[in-house]
Amino acid sequence: MTAVNDSNDLEALFDSIAADAPSITKPPVPAPAAIDEENDSDDLQALFDTVATDYKAPTAPPPPANPPPAAAKPAASVQPAASDPVAATNWPNQQQNVFNNIGKMARQLHDTIHELGYDKLLEKTASALPDAKDRLAYVANLTEQAACRVLNACDVTNPLIDEIENGSKVLSQRWEMLYSNQLSVDEFKQLATETRIYLKQQVPQRTKASRAQLNEIMMAQDFQDLTGQVIKKIVNLAQELESGLMSVLLEVVPDDHRTQEVTDLLNGPVINADGRSDVVVNQQQVDDLLESLGF
Amino acid sequence: MAVDPKMKFLVVDDFSTMRRIVRNLLKELGFTNVDEAEDGAIALQRLQGGGFDFVVTDWNMPNMDGLTLLQTIRSTPNLKHLPVLMITAEAKKENIIAAAQSGASGYIVKPFTAGTLSEKLNKIFEKMGML
């Protein structure tokens, strides 16, 4: 979460939450920092060692996955945070604990935000997340198409280059024979004719076709250097974040405020044109529209 | 054909990949005299330097966007005659109308093909009486 260049507002919010519960959360592990996977592992490892060598009965049971509504008050939801590290020492359950922690943080966030009057900000975030997800999925789709185009172009070009190479190999072998005085006059004439055709037609045809494929490869690069795998991971993350946060948010956001249309002129590419009449989907529609307006 | 293959193009886009693609496509069409600018503000500086015959611009760019560049070109006496072709991902109808009303010579939506660029260029040359 910290790695993504999220809004400063959200980061400030996290800081304020961390500052809200200093006495309880800070001594064991700084609560917000627990999101950072690498640091988290180190901290947890150190904690595990401490607990393993100096074992005593667990101070508190693992926190419940879904705190009951009664635990919604900030004070109540902060309390179990102190027991997080202990719960996390159970390595096989670490993933489950991470989920529990995220769930708890969402709850904590929800309560604090509501109390601080930040729900407007969160409302904006909630509407931006689905859009970000669609954009990433769109990029993943484009990169896949580009990869296919490039591979297809290579499949077409390779045989052309092979033909040029083989043709020149055969001809050069016969020219070698000529220089070794192994060809008759008629054979030489035949070789000269074939070489002429090769140079005049066969090579230019294939280089022209190859250039067309190079052009196709170039055109397939109209996306930036993004790997599909990373993007798909981010899409999954966005989906998890969305479903987690949305369920919390929808409790407080009024129905009529759930969607907000952006109406300025800088929207970027249309991600999903289904059911929209305000956008064009291809060049023909652009031309038709301009024509209908007399341009 | 009265189209001068030496005519000077200015390709304006904040993504270098797209500038390179447009430059290569223009080269394929026989136009090798191509300069580049990464936003509208830089483009205006280049244009004021003189010598340009054609502008191909993106819409969404930092500092100065393509529509503002177009409007500025159209309101600048020594630049207003320049043909301006917009190549953009902005595909809302109000975008296309706004561009046309501001005096765009052509409008291409991304992603586009080499054939589309060629067709639109020819259409503009035709209107200018060069074909």
Coordinates of C-alpha atoms in Angstrom, one line a residue:
Chain A
M1 CA 0.0 0.0 0.0
T2 CA 2.8 2.4 0.8
A3 CA 4.7 1.5 -2.4
V4 CA 1.8 2.6 -4.5
N5 CA 1.8 6.3 -4.9
D6 CA -1.5 6.6 -3.1
S7 CA -3.0 9.9 -2.2
N8 CA -1.2 11.9 0.5
D9 CA -4.5 12.2 2.2
L10 CA -4.8 8.5 2.8
E11 CA -1.2 8.3 4.0
A12 CA -1.8 11.2 6.4
L13 CA -4.9 9.4 7.6
F14 CA -2.9 6.3 8.3
D15 CA -0.5 8.4 10.3
S16 CA -3.2 9.9 12.3
I17 CA -4.7 6.5 13.1
A18 CA -1.3 5.3 14.2
A19 CA -0.9 8.4 16.3
D20 CA -4.3 7.8 17.8
A21 CA -3.3 4.7 19.6
P22 CA 0.3 5.1 20.5
S23 CA 0.4 3.7 24.0
I24 CA -1.0 0.4 23.1
T25 CA 0.1 -0.3 19.5
K26 CA 3.6 1.1 19.5
P27 CA 5.6 -1.0 21.9
P28 CA 5.1 -4.4 20.2
V29 CA 5.0 -3.3 16.5
P30 CA 4.0 -0.1 14.8
A31 CA 0.6 -1.0 13.5
P32 CA 0.6 0.7 10.0
A33 CA 4.1 -0.5 9.2
A34 CA 2.9 -4.1 9.5
I35 CA 1.6 -3.8 6.0
D36 CA 5.1 -3.7 4.6
E37 CA 5.8 -7.3 3.8
E38 CA 9.6 -7.4 4.2
N39 CA 9.9 -5.3 7.3
D40 CA 7.0 -7.3 8.7
S41 CA 8.7 -10.6 8.2
D42 CA 11.9 -9.3 9.9
D43 CA 9.9 -7.9 12.8
L44 CA 7.8 -11.0 13.1
Q45 CA 10.9 -13.2 12.9
A46 CA 12.5 -11.3 15.7
L47 CA 9.4 -11.5 17.7
F48 CA 9.1 -15.2 17.0
D49 CA 12.6 -15.7 18.4
T50 CA 11.8 -13.7 21.5
V51 CA 8.7 -15.7 22.1
A52 CA 10.3 -19.0 21.4
T53 CA 13.2 -18.5 23.8
D54 CA 11.3 -16.8 26.5
Y55 CA 8.0 -18.6 26.3
K56 CA 5.1 -17.8 28.5
A57 CA 1.4 -18.1 28.1
P58 CA -0.1 -16.0 25.3
T59 CA -1.2 -12.7 26.6
A60 CA -4.4 -12.7 24.5
P61 CA -6.1 -15.0 22.0
P62 CA -5.9 -14.2 18.3
P63 CA -8.3 -11.4 17.4
P64 CA -11.7 -12.4 16.0
A65 CA -11.9 -12.3 12.1
N66 CA -15.0 -10.1 12.2
P67 CA -15.3 -7.9 15.2
P68 CA -18.9 -7.7 16.3
P69 CA -20.6 -4.3 15.9
A70 CA -20.1 -3.7 19.6
A71 CA -16.3 -3.7 19.0
A72 CA -16.7 -0.9 16.4
K73 CA -15.7 1.9 18.8
P74 CA -12.1 2.9 18.1
A75 CA -10.9 2.1 21.7
A76 CA -12.4 -1.4 21.4
S77 CA -10.9 -2.0 18.0
V78 CA -7.5 -0.7 18.8
Q79 CA -7.2 -3.0 21.9
P80 CA -6.8 -6.3 20.0
A81 CA -4.1 -4.8 17.9
A82 CA -1.7 -5.3 20.8
S83 CA -2.1 -9.1 20.4
D84 CA -1.4 -9.1 16.7
P85 CA 2.2 -10.0 16.9
V86 CA 1.5 -12.9 19.2
A87 CA -1.1 -14.2 16.8
A88 CA 1.2 -13.8 13.9
T89 CA 3.9 -16.0 15.5
N90 CA 1.8 -18.9 14.3
W91 CA 3.4 -19.1 10.9
P92 CA 1.0 -21.5 9.1
N93 CA -1.8 -19.1 10.0
Q94 CA 0.2 -16.0 9.0
Q95 CA -1.9 -15.4 5.9
Q96 CA -5.1 -15.7 7.8
N97 CA -3.7 -13.2 10.3
V98 CA -2.8 -10.8 7.6
F99 CA -6.3 -10.9 6.4
N100 CA -7.6 -10.4 9.9
N101 CA -5.4 -7.5 10.3
I102 CA -6.5 -5.9 7.1
G103 CA -10.1 -6.5 8.1
K104 CA -9.5 -4.9 11.4
M105 CA -7.6 -2.0 9.8
A106 CA -10.5 -1.4 7.4
R107 CA -12.9 -1.3 10.4
Q108 CA -10.5 1.0 12.3
L109 CA -10.2 3.2 9.3
H110 CA -14.0 3.2 8.8
D111 CA -14.6 4.3 12.4
T112 CA -11.9 7.0 12.5
I113 CA -12.8 8.4 9.1
H114 CA -16.4 8.6 10.0
E115 CA -15.6 10.4 13.3
L116 CA -13.1 12.7 11.6
G117 CA -15.6 13.5 8.9
Y118 CA -13.4 12.1 6.2
D119 CA -16.1 9.9 4.7
K120 CA -16.3 12.3 1.7
L121 CA -12.7 11.5 0.8
L122 CA -13.3 7.8 1.2
E123 CA -16.3 8.1 -1.0
K124 CA -14.0 9.4 -3.8
T125 CA -11.5 6.6 -3.2
A126 CA -14.3 4.0 -3.5
S127 CA -15.4 5.3 -6.8
A128 CA -11.8 5.6 -8.1
L129 CA -10.8 2.0 -7.3
P130 CA -13.1 0.2 -9.8
D131 CA -11.9 2.6 -12.5
A132 CA -8.2 1.9 -11.6
K133 CA -9.0 -1.8 -11.9
D134 CA -10.5 -1.4 -15.3
R135 CA -7.6 0.6 -16.6
L136 CA -5.1 -2.0 -15.5
A137 CA -7.2 -4.7 -17.0
Y138 CA -7.3 -2.7 -20.2
V139 CA -3.5 -2.4 -20.2
A140 CA -3.1 -6.1 -19.6
N141 CA -5.3 -6.8 -22.6
L142 CA -3.4 -4.4 -24.8
T143 CA 0.0 -5.9 -23.9
E144 CA -1.3 -9.4 -24.7
Q145 CA -2.6 -8.3 -28.1
A146 CA 0.8 -6.6 -28.8
A147 CA 2.7 -9.8 -27.9
C148 CA 0.5 -11.8 -30.3
R149 CA 1.0 -9.3 -33.1
V150 CA 4.8 -9.4 -32.6
L151 CA 4.9 -13.2 -32.5
N152 CA 2.7 -13.5 -35.6
A153 CA 5.0 -11.0 -37.4
C154 CA 8.0 -13.1 -36.5
D155 CA 6.3 -16.3 -37.7
V156 CA 5.7 -14.6 -41.1
T157 CA 9.2 -13.1 -41.4
N158 CA 11.4 -16.1 -40.4
P159 CA 10.5 -18.2 -43.5
L160 CA 11.2 -15.2 -45.7
I161 CA 14.7 -14.7 -44.3
D162 CA 15.3 -18.5 -44.6
E163 CA 14.4 -18.3 -48.3
I164 CA 16.8 -15.5 -48.9
E165 CA 19.5 -17.3 -47.0
N166 CA 18.9 -20.6 -48.8
G167 CA 18.7 -19.0 -52.2
S168 CA 22.0 -17.2 -51.7
K169 CA 23.6 -20.4 -50.4
V170 CA 22.6 -22.5 -53.4
L171 CA 23.7 -19.8 -55.9
S172 CA 27.1 -19.1 -54.1
Q173 CA 27.9 -22.9 -54.2
R174 CA 27.4 -22.9 -57.9
W175 CA 29.5 -19.8 -58.3
E176 CA 32.2 -21.5 -56.4
M177 CA 32.0 -24.4 -58.8
L178 CA 32.3 -21.9 -61.7
Y179 CA 35.5 -20.5 -60.2
S180 CA 36.8 -24.1 -59.8
N181 CA 36.2 -24.6 -63.6
Q182 CA 33.5 -27.2 -62.9
L183 CA 30.7 -25.6 -64.9
S184 CA 30.1 -25.8 -68.6
V185 CA 29.3 -22.7 -70.7
D186 CA 25.6 -23.6 -70.7
E187 CA 25.6 -24.2 -67.0
F188 CA 27.2 -20.8 -66.5
K189 CA 24.6 -19.1 -68.6
Q190 CA 21.9 -20.8 -66.6
L191 CA 23.5 -19.7 -63.4
A192 CA 23.8 -16.1 -64.5
T193 CA 20.1 -16.0 -65.5
E194 CA 19.1 -17.5 -62.1
T195 CA 21.3 -15.1 -60.2
R196 CA 19.8 -12.2 -62.1
I197 CA 16.3 -13.2 -61.2
Y198 CA 17.3 -13.8 -57.6
L199 CA 18.8 -10.3 -57.3
K200 CA 16.1 -8.5 -59.2
Q201 CA 13.0 -10.2 -57.9
Q202 CA 13.3 -12.8 -55.2
V203 CA 15.4 -10.8 -52.8
P204 CA 13.5 -7.4 -53.1
Q205 CA 10.1 -9.2 -52.8
R206 CA 11.2 -10.8 -49.5
T207 CA 12.9 -7.8 -48.0
K208 CA 9.7 -5.8 -48.8
A209 CA 7.5 -8.3 -47.1
S210 CA 10.0 -8.4 -44.2
R211 CA 9.9 -4.7 -43.8
A212 CA 6.1 -4.8 -43.7
Q213 CA 6.4 -7.2 -40.8
L214 CA 9.0 -5.0 -39.0
N215 CA 6.5 -2.2 -39.4
E216 CA 3.8 -4.4 -37.8
I217 CA 6.2 -5.1 -34.9
M218 CA 6.8 -1.4 -34.5
M219 CA 3.1 -0.6 -34.5
A220 CA 2.5 -3.2 -31.8
Q221 CA 4.7 -1.2 -29.4
D222 CA 2.1 1.5 -28.8
F223 CA 1.9 0.5 -25.2
Q224 CA 4.5 1.3 -22.5
D225 CA 6.8 -1.2 -20.9
L226 CA 4.4 -3.0 -18.6
T227 CA 4.4 -6.7 -18.0
G228 CA 1.1 -8.5 -18.0
Q229 CA 2.0 -10.5 -14.9
V230 CA 2.6 -7.5 -12.7
I231 CA -0.5 -5.9 -13.9
K232 CA -2.7 -8.9 -13.2
K233 CA -1.3 -9.1 -9.7
I234 CA -2.2 -5.4 -9.2
V235 CA -5.7 -6.1 -10.6
N236 CA -6.1 -8.9 -8.0
L237 CA -4.9 -6.6 -5.3
A238 CA -7.3 -3.9 -6.4
Q239 CA -10.2 -6.4 -6.4
E240 CA -9.4 -7.5 -2.9
L241 CA -9.0 -3.9 -1.7
E242 CA -12.1 -3.0 -3.4
S243 CA -14.3 -5.7 -2.0
G244 CA -12.9 -5.3 1.5
L245 CA -13.2 -1.5 1.6
M246 CA -16.4 -1.3 -0.3
S247 CA -18.3 -3.6 2.1
V248 CA -17.2 -1.2 4.9
L249 CA -17.9 1.9 2.9
L250 CA -21.3 1.0 1.7
E251 CA -22.5 1.0 5.2
V252 CA -22.1 4.7 5.4
V253 CA -22.3 6.0 1.9
P254 CA -25.8 7.1 0.8
D255 CA -27.2 5.4 -2.3
D256 CA -27.4 8.5 -4.4
H257 CA -23.7 9.3 -3.9
R258 CA -22.2 6.0 -5.0
T259 CA -21.4 7.0 -8.6
Q260 CA -20.1 10.2 -9.9
E261 CA -19.5 10.9 -13.5
V262 CA -16.4 12.8 -14.6
T263 CA -17.5 15.3 -17.2
D264 CA -14.4 17.2 -18.3
L265 CA -12.6 16.7 -21.6
L266 CA -9.5 14.9 -20.3
N267 CA -10.7 11.3 -19.6
G268 CA -8.1 9.2 -21.5
P269 CA -9.0 6.1 -23.4
V270 CA -12.5 4.7 -23.0
I271 CA -12.1 1.5 -21.0
N272 CA -15.6 0.2 -21.4
A273 CA -17.9 1.6 -24.0
D274 CA -20.8 -0.8 -23.3
G275 CA -24.0 1.0 -22.8
R276 CA -22.5 4.5 -23.3
S277 CA -23.8 6.7 -26.0
D278 CA -21.5 9.6 -25.3
V279 CA -18.3 8.0 -26.8
V280 CA -17.1 6.7 -30.1
V281 CA -15.5 3.3 -30.4
N282 CA -13.7 3.5 -33.7
Q283 CA -12.4 5.9 -36.4
Q284 CA -15.5 5.4 -38.6
Q285 CA -17.7 6.8 -35.8
V286 CA -15.4 9.8 -35.5
D287 CA -15.6 10.4 -39.2
D288 CA -19.4 10.0 -39.3
L289 CA -19.8 12.4 -36.4
L290 CA -17.7 15.0 -38.0
E291 CA -19.4 14.6 -41.3
S292 CA -22.8 14.9 -39.7
L293 CA -21.7 18.2 -38.2
G294 CA -20.5 19.4 -41.6
F295 CA -16.8 19.3 -40.9
Chain B
M1 CA 1.1 15.4 -56.8
A2 CA 1.8 18.7 -55.3
V3 CA 2.5 17.4 -51.8
D4 CA 6.1 18.4 -51.0
P5 CA 7.8 15.3 -49.4
K6 CA 10.2 17.8 -47.7
M7 CA 7.3 19.5 -45.8
K8 CA 8.2 19.8 -42.1
F9 CA 6.0 18.0 -39.5
L10 CA 5.8 18.6 -35.8
V11 CA 4.7 15.6 -33.8
V12 CA 3.4 16.5 -30.3
D13 CA 2.9 13.7 -27.8
D14 CA 4.1 13.2 -24.2
F15 CA 4.9 9.6 -24.8
S16 CA 8.1 9.0 -26.8
T17 CA 6.8 5.6 -28.0
M18 CA 3.9 7.3 -29.7
R19 CA 6.1 10.1 -31.2
R20 CA 8.4 7.4 -32.6
I21 CA 5.5 5.5 -34.1
V22 CA 4.0 8.6 -35.8
R23 CA 7.5 9.6 -37.0
N24 CA 8.0 6.1 -38.5
L25 CA 4.6 6.1 -40.1
L26 CA 5.3 9.5 -41.7
K27 CA 8.6 8.1 -42.9
E28 CA 6.8 5.2 -44.5
L29 CA 4.6 7.7 -46.3
G30 CA 7.6 9.6 -47.6
F31 CA 7.8 12.4 -45.1
T32 CA 11.2 12.4 -43.4
N33 CA 11.4 16.0 -42.2
V34 CA 9.9 15.5 -38.8
D35 CA 10.5 17.3 -35.5
E36 CA 9.1 16.3 -32.1
A37 CA 7.7 18.1 -29.0
E38 CA 6.6 16.5 -25.8
D39 CA 3.8 19.0 -24.9
G40 CA 1.8 21.9 -26.2
A41 CA 4.0 24.5 -24.6
I42 CA 7.2 23.1 -26.2
A43 CA 5.4 22.7 -29.4
L44 CA 4.4 26.4 -29.5
Q45 CA 8.0 27.4 -28.9
R46 CA 9.1 25.2 -31.8
L47 CA 6.3 26.5 -34.1
Q48 CA 7.2 30.1 -33.3
G49 CA 10.7 29.3 -34.5
G50 CA 9.1 28.9 -37.9
G51 CA 9.5 26.5 -40.8
F52 CA 6.8 24.0 -40.0
D53 CA 4.1 22.9 -42.4
F54 CA 2.0 20.4 -40.5
V55 CA 1.2 19.7 -36.8
V56 CA 0.2 16.2 -35.5
T57 CA -0.8 16.4 -31.8
D58 CA -2.0 14.4 -28.9
W59 CA -4.7 15.8 -26.7
N60 CA -3.9 14.9 -23.1
M61 CA -0.5 16.3 -22.2
P62 CA 1.1 18.1 -19.3
N63 CA 1.7 21.8 -19.3
M64 CA -0.4 22.6 -22.3
D65 CA -2.9 20.1 -23.8
G66 CA -3.6 19.5 -27.5
L67 CA -6.8 21.5 -27.6
T68 CA -5.2 24.5 -26.0
L69 CA -2.4 24.2 -28.5
L70 CA -4.9 24.0 -31.4
Q71 CA -6.8 27.1 -30.1
T72 CA -3.5 29.0 -29.6
I73 CA -2.4 28.1 -33.1
R74 CA -5.7 29.2 -34.6
S75 CA -5.5 32.5 -32.8
T76 CA -1.9 33.3 -33.7
P77 CA -1.7 35.2 -37.0
N78 CA 1.5 33.6 -38.3
L79 CA 0.4 30.1 -37.3
K80 CA -3.3 29.9 -37.9
H81 CA -2.9 28.5 -41.4
L82 CA -1.2 25.4 -40.2
P83 CA -3.0 22.1 -40.6
V84 CA -3.5 20.4 -37.2
L85 CA -4.3 16.7 -37.1
M86 CA -5.3 15.4 -33.6
I87 CA -4.4 11.8 -32.7
T88 CA -5.8 11.1 -29.3
A89 CA -7.4 8.5 -27.0
E90 CA -10.1 11.0 -26.0
A91 CA -13.1 9.4 -27.6
K92 CA -16.1 11.3 -26.2
K93 CA -18.3 12.9 -28.7
E94 CA -18.0 16.3 -27.0
N95 CA -14.2 16.0 -27.4
I96 CA -14.5 15.5 -31.2
I97 CA -17.0 18.3 -31.5
A98 CA -14.8 20.6 -29.4
A99 CA -11.8 19.8 -31.5
A100 CA -13.7 20.4 -34.8
Q101 CA -15.2 23.7 -33.5
S102 CA -11.7 24.8 -32.5
G103 CA -10.5 24.3 -36.0
A104 CA -8.9 20.8 -36.1
S105 CA -8.0 19.6 -39.6
G106 CA -8.6 16.0 -38.7
Y107 CA -9.3 13.7 -35.7
I108 CA -7.9 10.2 -35.2
V109 CA -8.7 8.0 -32.2
K110 CA -6.1 5.8 -30.7
P111 CA -5.4 3.0 -31.3
F112 CA -5.1 3.8 -35.0
T113 CA -3.6 2.1 -38.1
A114 CA -1.1 3.3 -40.6
G115 CA -4.0 3.3 -43.2
T116 CA -6.0 5.7 -41.1
L117 CA -3.1 8.1 -40.8
S118 CA -2.5 8.0 -44.5
E119 CA -6.1 8.5 -45.3
K120 CA -6.5 11.5 -43.0
L121 CA -3.3 13.1 -44.3
N122 CA -4.5 12.8 -47.8
K123 CA -7.9 14.2 -47.0
I124 CA -6.2 17.2 -45.4
F125 CA -3.8 17.7 -48.4
E126 CA -6.9 17.4 -50.6
K127 CA -8.7 20.2 -48.8
M128 CA -5.6 22.3 -49.0
G129 CA -5.5 21.9 -52.7
M130 CA -2.3 20.0 -52.7
L131 CA -3.7 16.8 -54.3

